[in-house]
mmCIF file of C-alpha atoms in Angstrom:
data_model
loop_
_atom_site.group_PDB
_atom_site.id
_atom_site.type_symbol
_atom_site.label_atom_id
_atom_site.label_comp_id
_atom_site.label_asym_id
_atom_site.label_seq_id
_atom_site.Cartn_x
_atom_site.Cartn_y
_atom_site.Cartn_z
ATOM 1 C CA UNK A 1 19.584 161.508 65.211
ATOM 2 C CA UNK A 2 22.352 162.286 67.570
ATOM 3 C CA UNK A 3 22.831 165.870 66.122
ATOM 4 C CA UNK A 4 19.264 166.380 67.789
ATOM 5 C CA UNK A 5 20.576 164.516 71.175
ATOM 6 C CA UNK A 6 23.982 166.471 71.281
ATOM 7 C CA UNK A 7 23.109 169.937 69.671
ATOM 8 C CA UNK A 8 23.509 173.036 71.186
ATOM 9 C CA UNK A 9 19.833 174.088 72.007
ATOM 10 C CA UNK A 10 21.102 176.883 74.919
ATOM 11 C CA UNK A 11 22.386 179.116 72.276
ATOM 12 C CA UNK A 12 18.889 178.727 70.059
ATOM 13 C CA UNK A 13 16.456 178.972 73.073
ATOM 14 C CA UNK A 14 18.749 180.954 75.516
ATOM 15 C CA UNK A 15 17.776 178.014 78.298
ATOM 16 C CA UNK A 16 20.402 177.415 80.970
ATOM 17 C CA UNK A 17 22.573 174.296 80.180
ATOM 18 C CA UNK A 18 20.729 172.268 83.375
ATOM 19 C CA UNK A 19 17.468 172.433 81.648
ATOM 20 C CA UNK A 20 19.246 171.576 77.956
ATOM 21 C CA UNK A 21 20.999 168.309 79.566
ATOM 22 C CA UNK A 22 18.181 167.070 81.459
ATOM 23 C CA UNK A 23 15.817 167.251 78.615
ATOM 24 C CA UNK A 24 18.900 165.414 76.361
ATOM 25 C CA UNK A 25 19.353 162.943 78.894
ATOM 26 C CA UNK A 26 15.623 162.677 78.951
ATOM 27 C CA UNK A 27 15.009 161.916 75.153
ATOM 28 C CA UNK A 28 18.243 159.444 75.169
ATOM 29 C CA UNK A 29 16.586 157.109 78.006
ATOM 30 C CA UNK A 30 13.060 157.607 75.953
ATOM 31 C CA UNK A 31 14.712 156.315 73.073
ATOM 32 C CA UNK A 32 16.574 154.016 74.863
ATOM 33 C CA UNK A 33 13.286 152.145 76.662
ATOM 34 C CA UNK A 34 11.723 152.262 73.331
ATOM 35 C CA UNK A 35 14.675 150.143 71.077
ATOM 36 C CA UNK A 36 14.948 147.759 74.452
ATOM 37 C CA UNK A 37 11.003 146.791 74.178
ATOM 38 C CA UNK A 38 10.765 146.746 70.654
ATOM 39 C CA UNK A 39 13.655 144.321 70.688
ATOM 40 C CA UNK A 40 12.587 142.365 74.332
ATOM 41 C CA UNK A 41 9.423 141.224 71.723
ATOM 42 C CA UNK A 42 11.349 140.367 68.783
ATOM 43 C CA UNK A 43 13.561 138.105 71.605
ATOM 44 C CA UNK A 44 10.287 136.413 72.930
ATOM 45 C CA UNK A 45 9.005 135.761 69.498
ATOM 46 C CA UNK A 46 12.689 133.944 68.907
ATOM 47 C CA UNK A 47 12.325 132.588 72.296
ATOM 48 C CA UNK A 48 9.442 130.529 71.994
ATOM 49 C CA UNK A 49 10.419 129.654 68.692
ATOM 50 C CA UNK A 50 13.545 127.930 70.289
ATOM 51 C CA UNK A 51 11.336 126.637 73.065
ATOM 52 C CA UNK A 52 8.686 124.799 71.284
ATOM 53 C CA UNK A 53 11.608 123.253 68.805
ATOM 54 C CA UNK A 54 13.495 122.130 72.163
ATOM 55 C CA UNK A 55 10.511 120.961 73.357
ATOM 56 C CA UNK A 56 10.253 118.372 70.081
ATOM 57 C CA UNK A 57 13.802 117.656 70.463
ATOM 58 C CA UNK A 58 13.223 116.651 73.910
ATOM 59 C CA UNK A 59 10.335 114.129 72.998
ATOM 60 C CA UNK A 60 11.846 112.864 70.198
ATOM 61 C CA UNK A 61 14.986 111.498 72.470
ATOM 62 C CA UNK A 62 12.460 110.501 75.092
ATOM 63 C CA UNK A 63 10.833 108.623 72.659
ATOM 64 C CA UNK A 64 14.386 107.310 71.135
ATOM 65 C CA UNK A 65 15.776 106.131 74.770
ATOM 66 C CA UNK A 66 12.371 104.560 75.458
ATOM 67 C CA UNK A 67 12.743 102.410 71.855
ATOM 68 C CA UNK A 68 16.924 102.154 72.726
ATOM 69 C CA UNK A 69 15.340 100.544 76.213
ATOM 70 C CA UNK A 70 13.606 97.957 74.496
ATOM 71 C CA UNK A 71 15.697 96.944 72.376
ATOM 72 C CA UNK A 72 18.208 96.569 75.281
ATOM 73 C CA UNK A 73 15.340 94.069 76.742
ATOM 74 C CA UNK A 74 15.241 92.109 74.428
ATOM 75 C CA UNK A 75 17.758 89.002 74.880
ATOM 76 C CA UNK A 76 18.662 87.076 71.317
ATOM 77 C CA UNK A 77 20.208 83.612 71.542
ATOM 78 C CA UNK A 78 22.478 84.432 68.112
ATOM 79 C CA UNK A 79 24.214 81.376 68.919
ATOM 80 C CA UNK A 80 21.055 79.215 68.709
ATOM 81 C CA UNK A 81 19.701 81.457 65.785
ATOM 82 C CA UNK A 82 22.295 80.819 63.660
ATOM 83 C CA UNK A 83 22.385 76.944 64.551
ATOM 84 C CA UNK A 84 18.516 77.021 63.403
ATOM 85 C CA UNK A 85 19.289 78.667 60.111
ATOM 86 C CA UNK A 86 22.677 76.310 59.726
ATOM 87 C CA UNK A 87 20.532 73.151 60.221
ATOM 88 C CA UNK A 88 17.473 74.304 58.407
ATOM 89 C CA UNK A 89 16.806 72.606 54.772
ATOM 90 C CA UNK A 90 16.448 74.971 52.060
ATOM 91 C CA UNK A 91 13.985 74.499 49.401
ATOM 92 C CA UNK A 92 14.924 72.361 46.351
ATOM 93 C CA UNK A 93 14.923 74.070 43.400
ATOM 94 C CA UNK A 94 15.023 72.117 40.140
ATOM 95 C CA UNK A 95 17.777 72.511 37.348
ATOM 96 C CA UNK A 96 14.787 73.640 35.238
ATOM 97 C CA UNK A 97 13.751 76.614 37.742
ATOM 98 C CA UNK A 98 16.778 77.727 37.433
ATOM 99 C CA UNK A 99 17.800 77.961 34.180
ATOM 100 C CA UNK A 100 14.353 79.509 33.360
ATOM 101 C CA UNK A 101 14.994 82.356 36.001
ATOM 102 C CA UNK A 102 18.663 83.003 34.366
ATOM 103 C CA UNK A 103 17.527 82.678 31.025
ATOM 104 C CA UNK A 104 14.551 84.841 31.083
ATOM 105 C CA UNK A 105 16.551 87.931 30.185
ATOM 106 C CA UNK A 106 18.527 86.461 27.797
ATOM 107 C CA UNK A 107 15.874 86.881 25.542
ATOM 108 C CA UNK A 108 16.656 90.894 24.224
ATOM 109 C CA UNK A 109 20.165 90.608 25.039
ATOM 110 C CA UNK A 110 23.215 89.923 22.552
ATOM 111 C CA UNK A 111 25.059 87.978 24.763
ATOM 112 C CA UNK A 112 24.858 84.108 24.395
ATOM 113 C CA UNK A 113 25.956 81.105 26.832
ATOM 114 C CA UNK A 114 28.152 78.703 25.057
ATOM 115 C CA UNK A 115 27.847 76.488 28.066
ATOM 116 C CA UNK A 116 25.787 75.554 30.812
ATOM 117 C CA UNK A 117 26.790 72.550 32.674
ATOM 118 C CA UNK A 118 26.158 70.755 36.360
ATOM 119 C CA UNK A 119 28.764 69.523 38.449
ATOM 120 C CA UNK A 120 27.856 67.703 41.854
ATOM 121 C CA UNK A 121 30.730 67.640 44.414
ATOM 122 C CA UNK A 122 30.690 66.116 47.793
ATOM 123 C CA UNK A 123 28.356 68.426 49.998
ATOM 124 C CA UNK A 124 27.714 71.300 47.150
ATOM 125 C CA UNK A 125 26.002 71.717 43.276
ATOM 126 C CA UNK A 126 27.403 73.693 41.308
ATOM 127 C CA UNK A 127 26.627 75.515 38.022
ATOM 128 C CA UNK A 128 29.235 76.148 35.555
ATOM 129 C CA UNK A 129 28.286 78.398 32.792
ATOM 130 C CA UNK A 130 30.447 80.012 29.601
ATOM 131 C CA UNK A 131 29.239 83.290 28.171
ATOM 132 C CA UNK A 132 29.769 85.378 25.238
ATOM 133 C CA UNK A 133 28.847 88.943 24.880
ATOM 134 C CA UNK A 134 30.049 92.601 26.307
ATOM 135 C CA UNK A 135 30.341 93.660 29.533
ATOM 136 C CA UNK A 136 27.546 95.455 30.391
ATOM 137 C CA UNK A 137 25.158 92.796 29.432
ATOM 138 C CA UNK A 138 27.703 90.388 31.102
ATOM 139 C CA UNK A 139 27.447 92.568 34.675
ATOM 140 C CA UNK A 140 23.552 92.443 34.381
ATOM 141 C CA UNK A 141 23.407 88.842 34.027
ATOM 142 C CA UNK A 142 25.778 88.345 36.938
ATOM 143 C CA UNK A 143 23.470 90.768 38.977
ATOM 144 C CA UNK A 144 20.615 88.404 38.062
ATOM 145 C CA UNK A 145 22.819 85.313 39.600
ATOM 146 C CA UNK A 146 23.602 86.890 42.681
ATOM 147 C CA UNK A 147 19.288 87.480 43.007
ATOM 148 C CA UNK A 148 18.784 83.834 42.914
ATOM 149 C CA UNK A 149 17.506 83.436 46.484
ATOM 150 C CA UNK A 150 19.803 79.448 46.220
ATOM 151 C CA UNK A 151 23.035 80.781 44.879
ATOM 152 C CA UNK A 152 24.919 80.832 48.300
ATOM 153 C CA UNK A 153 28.406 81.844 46.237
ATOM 154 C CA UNK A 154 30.089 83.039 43.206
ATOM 155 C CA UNK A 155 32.722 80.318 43.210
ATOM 156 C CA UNK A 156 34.538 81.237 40.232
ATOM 157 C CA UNK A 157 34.240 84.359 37.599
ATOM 158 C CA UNK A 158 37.038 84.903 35.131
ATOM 159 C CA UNK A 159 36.285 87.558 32.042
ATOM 160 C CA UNK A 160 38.997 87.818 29.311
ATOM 161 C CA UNK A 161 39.193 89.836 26.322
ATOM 162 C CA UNK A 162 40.804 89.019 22.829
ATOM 163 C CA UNK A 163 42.017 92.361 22.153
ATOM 164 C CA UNK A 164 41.879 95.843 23.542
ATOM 165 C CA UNK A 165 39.891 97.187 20.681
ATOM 166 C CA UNK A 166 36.813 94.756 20.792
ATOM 167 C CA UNK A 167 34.123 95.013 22.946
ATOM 168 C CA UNK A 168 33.372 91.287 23.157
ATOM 169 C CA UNK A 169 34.489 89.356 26.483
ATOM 170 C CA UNK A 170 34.672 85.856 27.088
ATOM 171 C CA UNK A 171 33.486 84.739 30.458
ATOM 172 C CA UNK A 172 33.009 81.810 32.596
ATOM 173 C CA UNK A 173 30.924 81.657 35.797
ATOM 174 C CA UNK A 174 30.656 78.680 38.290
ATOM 175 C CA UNK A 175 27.668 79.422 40.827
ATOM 176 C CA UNK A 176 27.554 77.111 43.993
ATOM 177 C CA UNK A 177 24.211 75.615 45.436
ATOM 178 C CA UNK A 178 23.067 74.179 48.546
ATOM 179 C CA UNK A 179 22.195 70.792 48.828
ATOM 180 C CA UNK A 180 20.166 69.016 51.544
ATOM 181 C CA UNK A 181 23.177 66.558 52.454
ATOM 182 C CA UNK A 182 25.281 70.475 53.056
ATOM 183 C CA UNK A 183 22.558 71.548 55.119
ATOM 184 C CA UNK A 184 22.298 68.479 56.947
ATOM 185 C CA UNK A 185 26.558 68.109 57.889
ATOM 186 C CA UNK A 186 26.329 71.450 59.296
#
């Protein structure tokens, strides 16, 4: 396209140079006006684009600050939350609601409990149970312990093996309960 901008049309036409770099100058500002509006509506397509996505943006964080602002409002006592949910009594759960809720998957599993004792110490319960079995089966069992909506801690968990090449483990778990008389010292 420049050749037609920059070529020599004097010699072909015989015109005087004036004429030949007027009309030159002519078509480059024609072409010129026409690539700046073609591209001044791609820019206001893009434009509003941006615009109405700022726009969003803009309500979104409105909307943000206004739910930031009420949560700022709101005062919480944590010290007198946590002394209601120290003192409050949790409900007793029986020795036979528990071992049905632990040994309802025990049912498909290889893994067997050699042991399954209560011990009752000043202030806590506790559940002391031996297992049997591989370590998979071992993990999902703990999983279902930790569940328990009582079991406030893992006291104790010790796995050992007899050898590197066997997959069996021995384990032993001790689980720790509230009571009513820990609930009621705190």
């Amino acid at each position: 396209m420049s050749w037609l901008l920059f070529y020599d049309w004097r010699r072909l036409f015989q015109l005087p140079t004036k004429w030949v770099n007027t009309f030159g100058l002519a078509m480059a500002v024609i072409i010129g006006g026409i690539l700046w509006g073609v591209w001044g509506q791609h820019n206001k397509a893009i434009q509003a684009q941006l615009l109405d996505e700022l726009a969003l943006q803009q309500q979104s964080h409105l909307m943000y600050l206004r739910k930031l602002k009420q949560l700022d409002d709101q005062k919480i006592d944590y010290r007198d939350r946590y002394r209601k949910l120290a003192v409050s009594v949790p409900n007793p759960q029986s020795k036979t609601v528990v071992f049905n809720y632990l040994s309802s998957g025990l049912t498909d599993s290889s893994m067997e409990i050699s042991s399954w004792q209560w011990e009752q110490q000043q202030h806590s319960q506790h559940l002391v149970v031996d297992l049997k079995g591989n370590f998979s089966e071992i993990a999902q069992f703990l999983r279902k312990c930790v569940r328990f909506s009582e079991v406030v801690t893992i006291k104790e968990l010790s796995l050992s093996r007899h050898s590197i090449d066997t997959t069996k483990i021995d384990g032993r778990l001790r689980l720790s309960f509230f009571t009513i008389e820990s609930a009621e010292s705190q």
